Short mmCIF file of N, CA, C and O in Angstrom, two decimals:
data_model
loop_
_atom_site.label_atom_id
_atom_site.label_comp_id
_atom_site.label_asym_id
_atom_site.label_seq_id
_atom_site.Cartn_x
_atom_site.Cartn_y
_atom_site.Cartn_z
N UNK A 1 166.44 -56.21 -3.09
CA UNK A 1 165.85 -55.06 -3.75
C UNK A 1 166.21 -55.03 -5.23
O UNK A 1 165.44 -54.58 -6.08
N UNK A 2 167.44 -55.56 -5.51
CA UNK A 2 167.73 -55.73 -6.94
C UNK A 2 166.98 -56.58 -7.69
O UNK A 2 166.60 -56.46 -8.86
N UNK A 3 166.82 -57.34 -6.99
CA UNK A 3 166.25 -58.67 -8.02
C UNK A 3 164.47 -58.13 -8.38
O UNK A 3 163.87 -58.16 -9.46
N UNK A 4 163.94 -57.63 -6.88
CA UNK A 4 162.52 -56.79 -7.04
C UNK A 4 162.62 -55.81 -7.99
O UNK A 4 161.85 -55.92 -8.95
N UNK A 5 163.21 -55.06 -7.98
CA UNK A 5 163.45 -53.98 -9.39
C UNK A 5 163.90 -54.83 -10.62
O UNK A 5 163.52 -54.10 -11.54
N UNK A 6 164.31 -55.58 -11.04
CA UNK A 6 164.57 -56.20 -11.90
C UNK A 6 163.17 -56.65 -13.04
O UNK A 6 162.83 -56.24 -14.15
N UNK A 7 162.59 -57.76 -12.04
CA UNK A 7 161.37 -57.70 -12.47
C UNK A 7 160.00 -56.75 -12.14
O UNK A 7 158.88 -57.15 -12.46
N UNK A 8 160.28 -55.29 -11.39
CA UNK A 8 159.07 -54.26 -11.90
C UNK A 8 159.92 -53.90 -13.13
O UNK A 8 159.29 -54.26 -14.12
N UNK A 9 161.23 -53.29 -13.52
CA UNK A 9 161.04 -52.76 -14.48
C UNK A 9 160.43 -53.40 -15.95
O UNK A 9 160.40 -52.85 -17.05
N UNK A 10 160.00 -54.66 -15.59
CA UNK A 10 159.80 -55.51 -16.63
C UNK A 10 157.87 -55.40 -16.66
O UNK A 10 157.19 -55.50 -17.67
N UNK A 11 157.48 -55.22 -15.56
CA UNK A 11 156.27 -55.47 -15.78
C UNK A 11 155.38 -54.18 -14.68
O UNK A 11 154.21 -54.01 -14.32
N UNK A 12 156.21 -53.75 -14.53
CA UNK A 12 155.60 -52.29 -13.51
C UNK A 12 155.85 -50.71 -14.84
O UNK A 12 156.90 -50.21 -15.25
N UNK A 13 154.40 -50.34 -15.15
CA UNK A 13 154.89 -49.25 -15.69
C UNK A 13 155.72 -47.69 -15.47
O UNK A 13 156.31 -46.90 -16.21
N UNK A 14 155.32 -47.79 -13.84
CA UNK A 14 156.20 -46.49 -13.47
C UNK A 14 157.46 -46.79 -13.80
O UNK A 14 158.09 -46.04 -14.55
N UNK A 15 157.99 -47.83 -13.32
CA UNK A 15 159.34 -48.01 -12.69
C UNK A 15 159.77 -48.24 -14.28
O UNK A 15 160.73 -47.54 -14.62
N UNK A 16 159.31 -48.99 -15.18
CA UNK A 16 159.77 -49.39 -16.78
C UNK A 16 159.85 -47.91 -17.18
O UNK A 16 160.79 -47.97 -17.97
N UNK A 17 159.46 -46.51 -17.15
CA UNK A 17 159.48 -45.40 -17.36
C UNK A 17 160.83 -44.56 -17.51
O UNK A 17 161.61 -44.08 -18.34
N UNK A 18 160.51 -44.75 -15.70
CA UNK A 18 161.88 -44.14 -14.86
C UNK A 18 163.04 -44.81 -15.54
O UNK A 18 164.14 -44.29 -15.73
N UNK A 19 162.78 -45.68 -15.78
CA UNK A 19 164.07 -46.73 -15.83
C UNK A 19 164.90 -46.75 -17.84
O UNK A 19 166.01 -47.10 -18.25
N UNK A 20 163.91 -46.29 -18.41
CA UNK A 20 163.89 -46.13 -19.83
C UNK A 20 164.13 -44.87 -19.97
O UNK A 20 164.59 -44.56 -21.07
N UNK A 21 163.93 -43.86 -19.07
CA UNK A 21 164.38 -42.19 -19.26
C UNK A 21 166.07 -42.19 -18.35
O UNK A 21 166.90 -41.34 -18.67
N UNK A 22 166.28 -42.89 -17.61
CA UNK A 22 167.33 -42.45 -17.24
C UNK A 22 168.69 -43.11 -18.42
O UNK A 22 169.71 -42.47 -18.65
N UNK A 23 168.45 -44.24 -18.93
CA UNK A 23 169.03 -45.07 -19.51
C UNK A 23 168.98 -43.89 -21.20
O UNK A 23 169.99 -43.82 -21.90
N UNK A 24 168.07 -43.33 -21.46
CA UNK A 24 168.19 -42.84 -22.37
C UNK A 24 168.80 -41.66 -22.23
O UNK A 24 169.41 -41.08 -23.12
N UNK A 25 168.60 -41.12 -20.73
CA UNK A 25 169.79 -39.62 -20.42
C UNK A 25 171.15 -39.65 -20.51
O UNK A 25 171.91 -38.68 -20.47
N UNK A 26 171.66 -41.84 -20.72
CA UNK A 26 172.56 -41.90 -21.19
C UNK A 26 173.51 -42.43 -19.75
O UNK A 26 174.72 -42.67 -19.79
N UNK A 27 172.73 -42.51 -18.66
CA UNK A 27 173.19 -43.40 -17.05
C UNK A 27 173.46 -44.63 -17.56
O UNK A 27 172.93 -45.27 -18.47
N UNK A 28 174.25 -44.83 -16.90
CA UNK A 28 175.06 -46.82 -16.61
C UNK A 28 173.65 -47.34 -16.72
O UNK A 28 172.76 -46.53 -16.46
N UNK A 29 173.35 -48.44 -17.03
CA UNK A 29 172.24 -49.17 -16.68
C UNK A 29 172.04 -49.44 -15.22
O UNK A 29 170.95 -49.27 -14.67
N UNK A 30 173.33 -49.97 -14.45
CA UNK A 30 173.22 -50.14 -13.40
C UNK A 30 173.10 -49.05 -12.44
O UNK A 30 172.74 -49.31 -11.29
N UNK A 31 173.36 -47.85 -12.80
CA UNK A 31 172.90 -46.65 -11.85
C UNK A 31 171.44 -46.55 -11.78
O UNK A 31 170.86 -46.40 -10.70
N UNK A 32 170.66 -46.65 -13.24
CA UNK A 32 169.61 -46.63 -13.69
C UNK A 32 168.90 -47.70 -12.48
O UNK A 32 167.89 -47.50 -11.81
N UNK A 33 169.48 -48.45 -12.47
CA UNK A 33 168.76 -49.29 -11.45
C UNK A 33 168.75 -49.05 -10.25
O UNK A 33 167.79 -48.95 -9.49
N UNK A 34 169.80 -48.95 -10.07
CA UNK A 34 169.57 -48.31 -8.12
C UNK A 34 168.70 -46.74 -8.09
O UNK A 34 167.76 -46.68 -7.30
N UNK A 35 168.95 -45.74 -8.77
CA UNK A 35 167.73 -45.29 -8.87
C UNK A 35 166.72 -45.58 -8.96
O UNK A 35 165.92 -44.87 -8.36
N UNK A 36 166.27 -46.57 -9.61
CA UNK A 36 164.62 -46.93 -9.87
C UNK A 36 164.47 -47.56 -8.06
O UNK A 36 163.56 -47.30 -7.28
N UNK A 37 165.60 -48.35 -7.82
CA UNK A 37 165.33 -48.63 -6.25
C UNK A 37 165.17 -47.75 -5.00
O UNK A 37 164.56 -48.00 -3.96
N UNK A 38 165.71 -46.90 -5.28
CA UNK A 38 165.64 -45.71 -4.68
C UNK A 38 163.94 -44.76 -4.36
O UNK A 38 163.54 -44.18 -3.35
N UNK A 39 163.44 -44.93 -5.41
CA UNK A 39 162.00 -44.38 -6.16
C UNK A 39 161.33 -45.31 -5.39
O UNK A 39 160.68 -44.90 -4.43
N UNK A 40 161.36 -46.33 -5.60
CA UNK A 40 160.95 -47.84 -5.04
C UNK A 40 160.76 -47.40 -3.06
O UNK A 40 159.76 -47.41 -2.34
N UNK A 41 161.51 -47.24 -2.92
CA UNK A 41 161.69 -47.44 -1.24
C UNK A 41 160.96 -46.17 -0.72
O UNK A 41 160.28 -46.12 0.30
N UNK A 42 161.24 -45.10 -1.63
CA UNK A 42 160.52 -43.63 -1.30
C UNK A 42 159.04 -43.74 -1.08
O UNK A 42 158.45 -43.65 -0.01
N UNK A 43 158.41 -44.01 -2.50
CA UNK A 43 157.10 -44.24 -2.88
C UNK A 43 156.59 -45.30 -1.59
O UNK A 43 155.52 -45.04 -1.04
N UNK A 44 157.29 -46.34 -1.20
CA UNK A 44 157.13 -46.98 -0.11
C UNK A 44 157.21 -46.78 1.26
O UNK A 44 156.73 -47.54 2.09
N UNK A 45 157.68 -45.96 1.44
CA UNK A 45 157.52 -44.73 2.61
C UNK A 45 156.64 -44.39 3.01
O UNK A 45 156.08 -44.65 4.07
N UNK A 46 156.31 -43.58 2.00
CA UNK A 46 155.23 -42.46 1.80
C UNK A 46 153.99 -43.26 1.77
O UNK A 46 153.11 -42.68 2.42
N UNK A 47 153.56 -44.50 1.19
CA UNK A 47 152.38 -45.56 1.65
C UNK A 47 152.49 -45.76 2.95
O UNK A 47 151.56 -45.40 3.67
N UNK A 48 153.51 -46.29 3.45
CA UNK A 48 153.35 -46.68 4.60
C UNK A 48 153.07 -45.79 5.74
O UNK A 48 152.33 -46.05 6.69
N UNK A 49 153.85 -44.55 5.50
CA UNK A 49 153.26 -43.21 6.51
C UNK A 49 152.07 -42.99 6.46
O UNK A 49 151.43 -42.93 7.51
N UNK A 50 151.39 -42.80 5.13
CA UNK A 50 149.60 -42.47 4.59
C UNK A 50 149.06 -43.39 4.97
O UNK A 50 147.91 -43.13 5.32
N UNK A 51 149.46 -44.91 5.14
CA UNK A 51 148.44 -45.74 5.24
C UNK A 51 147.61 -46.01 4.00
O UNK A 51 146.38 -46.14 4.04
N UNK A 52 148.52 -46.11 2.65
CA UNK A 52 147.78 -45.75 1.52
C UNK A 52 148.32 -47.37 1.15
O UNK A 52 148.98 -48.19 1.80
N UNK A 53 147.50 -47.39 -0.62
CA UNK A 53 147.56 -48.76 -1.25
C UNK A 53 147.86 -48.22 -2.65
O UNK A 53 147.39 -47.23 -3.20
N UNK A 54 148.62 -48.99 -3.05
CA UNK A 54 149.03 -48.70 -4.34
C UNK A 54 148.28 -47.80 -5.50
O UNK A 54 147.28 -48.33 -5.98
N UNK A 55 148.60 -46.62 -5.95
CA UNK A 55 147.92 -46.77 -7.05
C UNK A 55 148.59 -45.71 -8.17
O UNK A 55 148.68 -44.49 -8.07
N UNK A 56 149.10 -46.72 -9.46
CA UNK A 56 150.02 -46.15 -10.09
C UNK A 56 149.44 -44.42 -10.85
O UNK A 56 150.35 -43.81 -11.42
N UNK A 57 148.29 -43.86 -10.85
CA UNK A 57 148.42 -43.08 -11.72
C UNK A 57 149.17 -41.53 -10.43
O UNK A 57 149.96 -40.66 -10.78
N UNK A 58 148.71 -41.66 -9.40
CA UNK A 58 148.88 -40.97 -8.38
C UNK A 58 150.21 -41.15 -8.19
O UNK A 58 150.43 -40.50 -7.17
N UNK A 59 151.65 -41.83 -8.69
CA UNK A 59 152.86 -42.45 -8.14
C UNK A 59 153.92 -42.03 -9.71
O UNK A 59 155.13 -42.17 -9.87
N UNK A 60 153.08 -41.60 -10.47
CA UNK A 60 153.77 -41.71 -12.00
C UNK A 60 154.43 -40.14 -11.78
O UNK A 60 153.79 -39.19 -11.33
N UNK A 61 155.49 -40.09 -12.09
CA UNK A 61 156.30 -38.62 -12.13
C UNK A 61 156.97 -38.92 -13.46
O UNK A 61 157.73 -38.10 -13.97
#
C-alpha cells in the first residue's frame, strides 16, 4: 500500500492534494502518507460496496 500511494501521490490528483494539504498543516511526511492510505482504502470500500468505477471529481474532498 505504501509503495501504491507513493506513486498516486505523484500522478493521482486527489491523493497529490490530500497529501500536499496535510504536509502543509505541517504532518510528518510519513503520517501524511498513511493518511493518504487510509483515504485510499476508504474510497475503495465505498466502490466496492456501490459497485461503482472510479471517478475523481465525485472522490475529491
Amino acid at each position: 500500500l505504501y509503495m501504491a500511494m507513493m506513486s498516486a501521490i505523484q500522478s493521482n490528483p486527489v491523493f497529490k492534494a490530500t497529501y500536499q494539504r496535510l504536509v502543509a498543516a505541517g504532518k510528518p511526511k510519513k503520517v501524511a502518507i498513511i493518511a493518504c492510505i487510509r483515504k485510499m482504502i476508504v474510497i475503495l470500500n465505498s466502490m466496492l460496496r456501490n459497485g461503482a468505477l472510479w471517478e475523481a471529481p465525485k472522490v475529491v474532498n
